[in-house]
Tab-separated table of C-alpha atoms in Angstrom:
chain	number	residue	atom	x	y	z
A	211	MET	CA	-0.013	0.221	-0.140
A	212	SER	CA	1.537	3.398	-1.015
A	213	GLN	CA	0.397	7.285	-0.782
A	214	PRO	CA	2.038	9.365	-3.214
A	215	LEU	CA	2.164	13.008	-1.902
A	216	ASN	CA	2.676	16.364	-3.765
A	217	SER	CA	5.875	16.782	-5.743
A	218	SER	CA	8.678	17.993	-3.658
A	219	ARG	CA	10.197	21.298	-4.709
A	220	ASP	CA	12.782	22.305	-2.352
A	221	ALA	CA	16.551	22.784	-2.943
A	222	SER	CA	17.649	19.351	-1.843
A	223	ASN	CA	15.734	17.543	-4.463
A	224	PRO	CA	15.256	17.898	-8.384
A	225	PRO	CA	11.787	19.463	-9.300
A	226	ALA	CA	10.372	16.067	-10.523
A	227	THR	CA	11.101	14.277	-7.220
A	228	HIS	CA	7.860	12.946	-5.695
A	229	ARG	CA	7.694	11.963	-2.084
A	230	VAL	CA	6.000	8.354	-1.468
A	231	LEU	CA	4.685	6.274	1.339
A	232	ILE	CA	4.840	2.536	1.151
A	233	THR	CA	3.492	0.333	3.967
A	234	ASN	CA	5.724	-2.638	4.663
A	235	LYS	CA	4.267	-6.238	5.897
A	236	HIS	CA	4.474	-4.959	9.612
A	237	GLY	CA	2.131	-2.110	8.956
A	238	GLU	CA	4.908	0.717	9.061
A	239	LYS	CA	5.082	3.523	6.536
A	240	LEU	CA	8.300	3.735	4.606
A	241	VAL	CA	9.222	7.159	3.291
A	242	GLY	CA	10.796	7.273	-0.144
A	243	LEU	CA	11.751	9.723	-3.005
A	244	LEU	CA	10.901	8.865	-6.563
A	245	HIS	CA	12.789	10.350	-9.269
A	246	PRO	CA	10.809	9.637	-12.387
A	247	THR	CA	12.506	10.450	-15.861
A	248	GLY	CA	9.599	9.103	-17.901
A	249	LEU	CA	10.897	5.662	-18.627
A	250	LYS	CA	9.745	2.445	-16.935
A	251	ARG	CA	13.299	1.423	-16.066
A	252	ILE	CA	14.201	2.187	-12.371
A	253	VAL	CA	16.925	1.525	-9.868
A	254	VAL	CA	16.147	1.361	-6.214
A	255	LEU	CA	18.895	2.504	-3.680
A	256	CYS	CA	19.397	1.258	-0.201
A	257	HIS	CA	21.351	3.125	2.474
A	258	GLY	CA	23.753	1.728	5.192
A	259	PHE	CA	23.652	1.408	8.789
A	260	THR	CA	22.415	4.528	10.599
A	261	ALA	CA	22.190	6.343	7.580
A	262	SER	CA	19.328	7.401	5.328
A	263	LYS	CA	17.966	7.936	1.691
A	264	SER	CA	19.647	11.460	2.027
A	265	SER	CA	23.311	10.223	2.635
A	266	GLY	CA	25.914	11.567	0.225
A	267	VAL	CA	26.681	8.260	-1.476
A	268	ILE	CA	23.002	7.658	-2.208
A	269	VAL	CA	22.142	10.960	-3.261
A	270	ASP	CA	25.378	11.290	-6.070
A	271	LEU	CA	24.484	7.677	-7.098
A	272	ALA	CA	21.009	8.963	-7.667
A	273	ASP	CA	21.933	11.982	-9.570
A	274	ALA	CA	24.357	9.971	-11.803
A	275	ILE	CA	21.576	7.004	-12.703
A	276	ILE	CA	18.995	9.814	-13.354
A	277	LYS	CA	21.466	11.425	-15.824
A	278	GLN	CA	21.551	8.356	-17.919
A	279	GLY	CA	17.445	8.598	-18.146
A	280	ILE	CA	16.969	5.723	-15.711
A	281	SER	CA	14.432	6.490	-12.961
A	282	VAL	CA	15.526	6.076	-9.461
A	283	PHE	CA	13.623	5.101	-6.048
A	284	ARG	CA	15.397	5.857	-2.796
A	285	PHE	CA	14.105	5.143	0.660
A	286	ASP	CA	14.681	4.837	4.334
A	287	PHE	CA	14.229	1.318	5.837
A	288	SER	CA	12.101	0.962	8.901
A	289	GLY	CA	13.311	2.708	11.984
A	290	ASN	CA	15.546	4.829	9.978
A	291	GLY	CA	15.323	8.323	8.724
A	292	GLU	CA	11.956	9.427	8.314
A	293	SER	CA	10.200	5.828	8.077
A	294	GLU	CA	8.197	4.460	10.936
A	295	GLY	CA	9.428	1.584	13.003
A	296	VAL	CA	12.224	1.148	15.948
A	297	PHE	CA	15.631	1.122	14.787
A	298	GLN	CA	17.398	-2.260	15.317
A	299	TYR	CA	21.058	-3.219	15.091
A	300	GLY	CA	20.747	-6.326	13.009
A	301	ASN	CA	17.202	-6.441	11.004
A	302	TYR	CA	18.847	-7.627	7.933
A	303	ARG	CA	15.896	-9.921	7.240
A	304	LYS	CA	13.401	-7.257	7.901
A	305	GLU	CA	14.942	-4.723	5.721
A	306	ALA	CA	15.284	-7.118	2.985
A	307	GLU	CA	11.376	-7.516	3.516
A	308	ASP	CA	11.191	-3.632	3.454
A	309	LEU	CA	12.922	-3.786	-0.002
A	310	HIS	CA	10.625	-6.378	-1.117
A	311	SER	CA	7.582	-4.190	-0.205
A	312	VAL	CA	9.348	-1.215	-2.174
A	313	VAL	CA	10.102	-3.627	-5.290
A	314	SER	CA	6.506	-4.888	-5.184
A	315	TYR	CA	5.007	-1.429	-5.261
A	316	LEU	CA	7.150	-0.375	-8.215
A	317	TYR	CA	5.977	-3.160	-10.393
A	318	GLN	CA	2.425	-2.347	-9.268
A	319	GLU	CA	3.001	1.033	-10.629
A	320	LYS	CA	4.247	-0.519	-13.878
A	321	TYR	CA	7.968	0.038	-13.407
A	322	ASP	CA	10.499	-2.132	-14.695
A	323	VAL	CA	13.038	-2.646	-11.717
A	324	ALA	CA	16.309	-2.930	-13.301
A	325	ALA	CA	18.483	-3.356	-10.344
A	326	VAL	CA	18.741	-2.887	-6.401
A	327	VAL	CA	21.823	-1.183	-5.140
A	328	GLY	CA	22.951	-1.174	-1.481
A	329	HIS	CA	25.660	0.488	0.242
A	330	SER	CA	27.438	-0.992	3.422
A	331	LYS	CA	24.916	-2.713	5.565
A	332	GLY	CA	22.661	-1.926	2.578
A	333	GLY	CA	24.972	-4.178	0.490
A	334	ASP	CA	24.194	-7.020	2.766
A	335	VAL	CA	20.604	-6.601	2.575
A	336	VAL	CA	20.574	-6.532	-1.391
A	337	VAL	CA	22.822	-9.781	-1.128
A	338	LEU	CA	20.199	-11.318	1.064
A	339	TYR	CA	17.352	-10.160	-1.131
A	340	ALA	CA	18.690	-11.836	-4.055
A	341	SER	CA	18.909	-15.123	-2.048
A	342	LEU	CA	15.140	-14.696	-0.837
A	343	TYR	CA	13.509	-13.216	-3.896
A	344	ASP	CA	13.876	-13.985	-7.650
A	345	ASP	CA	12.159	-10.672	-8.846
A	346	VAL	CA	15.270	-8.269	-9.932
A	347	ARG	CA	17.779	-9.167	-12.354
A	348	MET	CA	20.515	-6.908	-11.322
A	349	VAL	CA	21.999	-6.565	-7.795
A	350	VAL	CA	25.013	-4.291	-6.692
A	351	ASN	CA	26.727	-4.414	-3.523
A	352	LEU	CA	28.678	-1.544	-2.688
A	353	SER	CA	31.245	-2.055	0.302
A	354	GLY	CA	29.207	-4.610	1.987
A	355	ARG	CA	30.382	-7.195	4.581
A	356	PHE	CA	30.878	-10.777	4.101
A	357	TYR	CA	32.078	-11.615	7.665
A	358	LEU	CA	29.131	-10.381	9.716
A	359	GLU	CA	30.809	-11.689	13.173
A	360	LYS	CA	33.583	-9.087	12.569
A	361	GLY	CA	33.178	-5.251	13.039
A	362	ILE	CA	31.332	-5.887	16.258
A	363	GLU	CA	33.844	-5.348	18.862
A	364	GLU	CA	34.624	-1.883	17.291
A	365	ARG	CA	31.263	-0.731	18.138
A	366	LEU	CA	30.119	-2.541	21.247
A	367	GLY	CA	33.326	-3.090	22.987
A	368	LYS	CA	35.191	-6.146	24.244
A	369	GLU	CA	33.474	-8.884	25.760
A	370	PHE	CA	30.112	-7.938	24.383
A	371	LEU	CA	28.869	-11.164	24.336
A	372	ASP	CA	29.150	-11.440	28.159
A	373	ARG	CA	27.590	-7.875	28.728
A	374	ILE	CA	24.574	-8.545	26.440
A	375	ASN	CA	24.087	-12.080	27.982
A	376	LYS	CA	24.119	-10.535	31.310
A	377	GLU	CA	22.125	-7.253	30.634
A	378	GLY	CA	19.886	-8.383	27.624
A	379	TYR	CA	20.934	-5.164	25.570
A	380	ILE	CA	23.950	-2.829	25.135
A	381	ASP	CA	23.370	1.008	24.814
A	382	VAL	CA	25.961	2.453	22.318
A	383	THR	CA	26.845	6.058	23.478
A	384	ASN	CA	28.555	9.042	21.709
A	385	LYS	CA	31.766	10.731	23.488
A	386	SER	CA	29.264	12.908	25.455
A	387	GLY	CA	27.585	9.787	26.830
A	388	ASN	CA	24.314	10.308	25.133
A	389	VAL	CA	22.861	6.948	23.740
A	390	LEU	CA	22.971	6.743	20.049
A	391	TYR	CA	21.010	3.377	19.704
A	392	ARG	CA	20.388	-0.029	21.853
A	393	VAL	CA	21.467	-3.332	20.751
A	394	THR	CA	19.360	-6.070	22.012
A	395	LYS	CA	20.507	-9.505	22.294
A	396	GLU	CA	17.918	-10.460	19.653
A	397	SER	CA	19.157	-8.153	17.039
A	398	LEU	CA	22.800	-9.078	17.836
A	399	MET	CA	22.141	-12.863	17.541
A	400	GLU	CA	20.425	-12.190	14.107
A	401	ARG	CA	23.635	-10.735	12.650
A	402	LEU	CA	25.703	-13.199	14.126
A	403	ASN	CA	23.496	-15.944	12.514
A	404	THR	CA	23.336	-14.389	9.065
A	405	ASP	CA	25.593	-16.373	7.165
A	406	MET	CA	26.723	-14.616	3.998
A	407	ARG	CA	28.631	-17.599	2.613
A	408	ALA	CA	25.466	-19.546	2.298
A	409	THR	CA	23.433	-16.590	1.480
A	410	SER	CA	25.762	-16.079	-1.537
A	411	LEU	CA	25.941	-19.416	-2.781
A	412	SER	CA	22.083	-19.575	-2.966
A	413	ILE	CA	21.883	-16.768	-5.191
A	414	SER	CA	20.409	-17.654	-8.717
A	415	LYS	CA	22.827	-17.757	-11.832
A	416	GLU	CA	20.297	-15.763	-13.673
A	417	CYS	CA	20.966	-12.876	-11.485
A	418	SER	CA	23.671	-10.435	-12.522
A	419	PHE	CA	25.620	-9.367	-9.635
A	420	PHE	CA	28.146	-6.632	-9.157
A	421	THR	CA	30.334	-5.634	-6.104
A	422	VAL	CA	32.466	-2.281	-5.750
A	423	HIS	CA	34.613	-1.911	-2.906
A	424	GLY	CA	37.482	0.703	-1.813
A	425	SER	CA	40.744	-0.621	-1.566
A	426	ALA	CA	41.276	1.853	1.224
A	427	ASP	CA	37.900	1.095	3.047
A	428	GLU	CA	38.473	1.633	6.756
A	429	ILE	CA	35.402	0.221	7.866
A	430	ILE	CA	34.927	-3.292	5.923
A	431	PRO	CA	38.204	-4.597	4.392
A	432	VAL	CA	38.277	-5.062	0.844
A	433	GLU	CA	39.025	-8.635	1.383
A	434	ASP	CA	35.451	-9.046	1.996
A	435	ALA	CA	34.737	-8.143	-1.603
A	436	TYR	CA	36.806	-11.014	-2.871
A	437	GLU	CA	34.706	-13.390	-0.599
A	438	PHE	CA	31.517	-12.220	-2.233
A	439	ALA	CA	33.403	-12.660	-5.840
A	440	LYS	CA	34.444	-15.997	-4.918
A	441	HIS	CA	30.957	-17.339	-3.522
A	442	ILE	CA	28.244	-15.698	-5.903
A	443	PRO	CA	27.705	-17.582	-9.173
A	444	THR	CA	27.585	-14.736	-11.611
A	445	HIS	CA	29.706	-12.031	-9.979
A	446	LYS	CA	31.794	-9.153	-11.335
A	447	LEU	CA	34.083	-7.082	-8.900
A	448	CYS	CA	35.484	-3.573	-9.166
A	449	VAL	CA	37.986	-2.267	-6.595
A	450	VAL	CA	38.452	1.380	-6.476
A	451	GLU	CA	41.745	2.199	-5.802
A	452	GLY	CA	42.288	4.691	-2.669
A	453	ALA	CA	38.623	4.753	-1.920
A	454	ASP	CA	37.374	4.808	1.711
A	455	HIS	CA	34.171	3.201	2.709
A	456	CYS	CA	32.189	6.271	1.999
A	457	TYR	CA	34.094	6.961	-1.399
A	458	THR	CA	34.670	10.462	-0.044
A	459	ARG	CA	37.177	11.379	-2.739
A	460	HIS	CA	36.089	8.925	-5.369
A	461	ARG	CA	32.312	9.610	-5.789
A	462	LYS	CA	32.940	9.819	-9.746
A	463	GLU	CA	34.631	6.507	-9.940
A	464	LEU	CA	31.858	4.832	-7.876
A	465	SER	CA	29.112	6.330	-9.896
A	466	ASP	CA	30.870	5.521	-13.319
A	467	ALA	CA	31.370	1.899	-12.258
A	468	VAL	CA	27.704	1.479	-11.004
A	469	VAL	CA	26.157	3.379	-14.084
A	470	GLY	CA	28.362	1.305	-16.406
A	471	PHE	CA	27.280	-1.977	-15.054
A	472	ILE	CA	23.588	-0.986	-15.064
A	473	THR	CA	23.626	0.353	-18.500
A	474	SER	CA	25.579	-2.693	-19.962
A	475	ASN	CA	22.216	-4.423	-19.640
A	476	LYS	CA	20.782	-4.210	-23.107
A	477	ALA	CA	17.104	-4.468	-22.319
A	478	ARG	CA	15.037	-2.104	-24.117
A	479	ASP	CA	13.863	1.002	-22.343
A	480	THR	CA	10.188	2.033	-22.541
A	481	THR	CA	8.341	4.807	-21.335
A	482	LEU	CA	5.586	4.644	-18.951
A	483	GLU	CA	2.949	5.122	-21.693
A	484	ASP	CA	3.935	1.898	-23.443
A	485	GLN	CA	1.644	-0.578	-21.496
């Protein structure tokens, strides 16, 4: 279920942008921005951990794809940004379900979903999505993490398992002591029990898969990208030399790689009127 709103005309969005509400399977409203170009072909962009549809990587990618005449939809996962719901630390499967609600809505609106693209945690979500659903022919993983058991201690501290088993949760705070978010035992276990190797191996050979990763990624090592390449049947890998996790100084290289992969698909573009 969705509720298109009036066109947004603020400075942060191009004139043609439409704000859209989509209800997920839990009854929560997901807030998204639709950038129509007049063609059916559309790409869905998924943000990373504690980010949103307005993060720099997502906005710059949207601009680059739109310039190719391809429509774009970017949205906030439940519990993030403007969307309803409670933020969760793990939540990979629920976010894959959110993405499915978005893709289903776009198909209902007669769009041709050419690709789903996810950055960081969003990259893991699109990998999981490709293993669960068979309704999108191209998947792009930007700097996703293969070994989900790693990277936890940096956020939660040493002996995090002992702490969460004792208290049932861990509050992550900033330097001022303000709570940023709460990690429950359930959400932590969901992350630890999400096997990206098994997930990758279960992706259909009919799915064209592309991973982009920065060689200087300070959050998720580039070695994770090589693991995705090793286990996903139809995989193409692009390592951007010198790029960090958010491609701070390499946005053009990132955009060129993603656009190049998406436009290499020779499917015929049709207008929304060609029904």
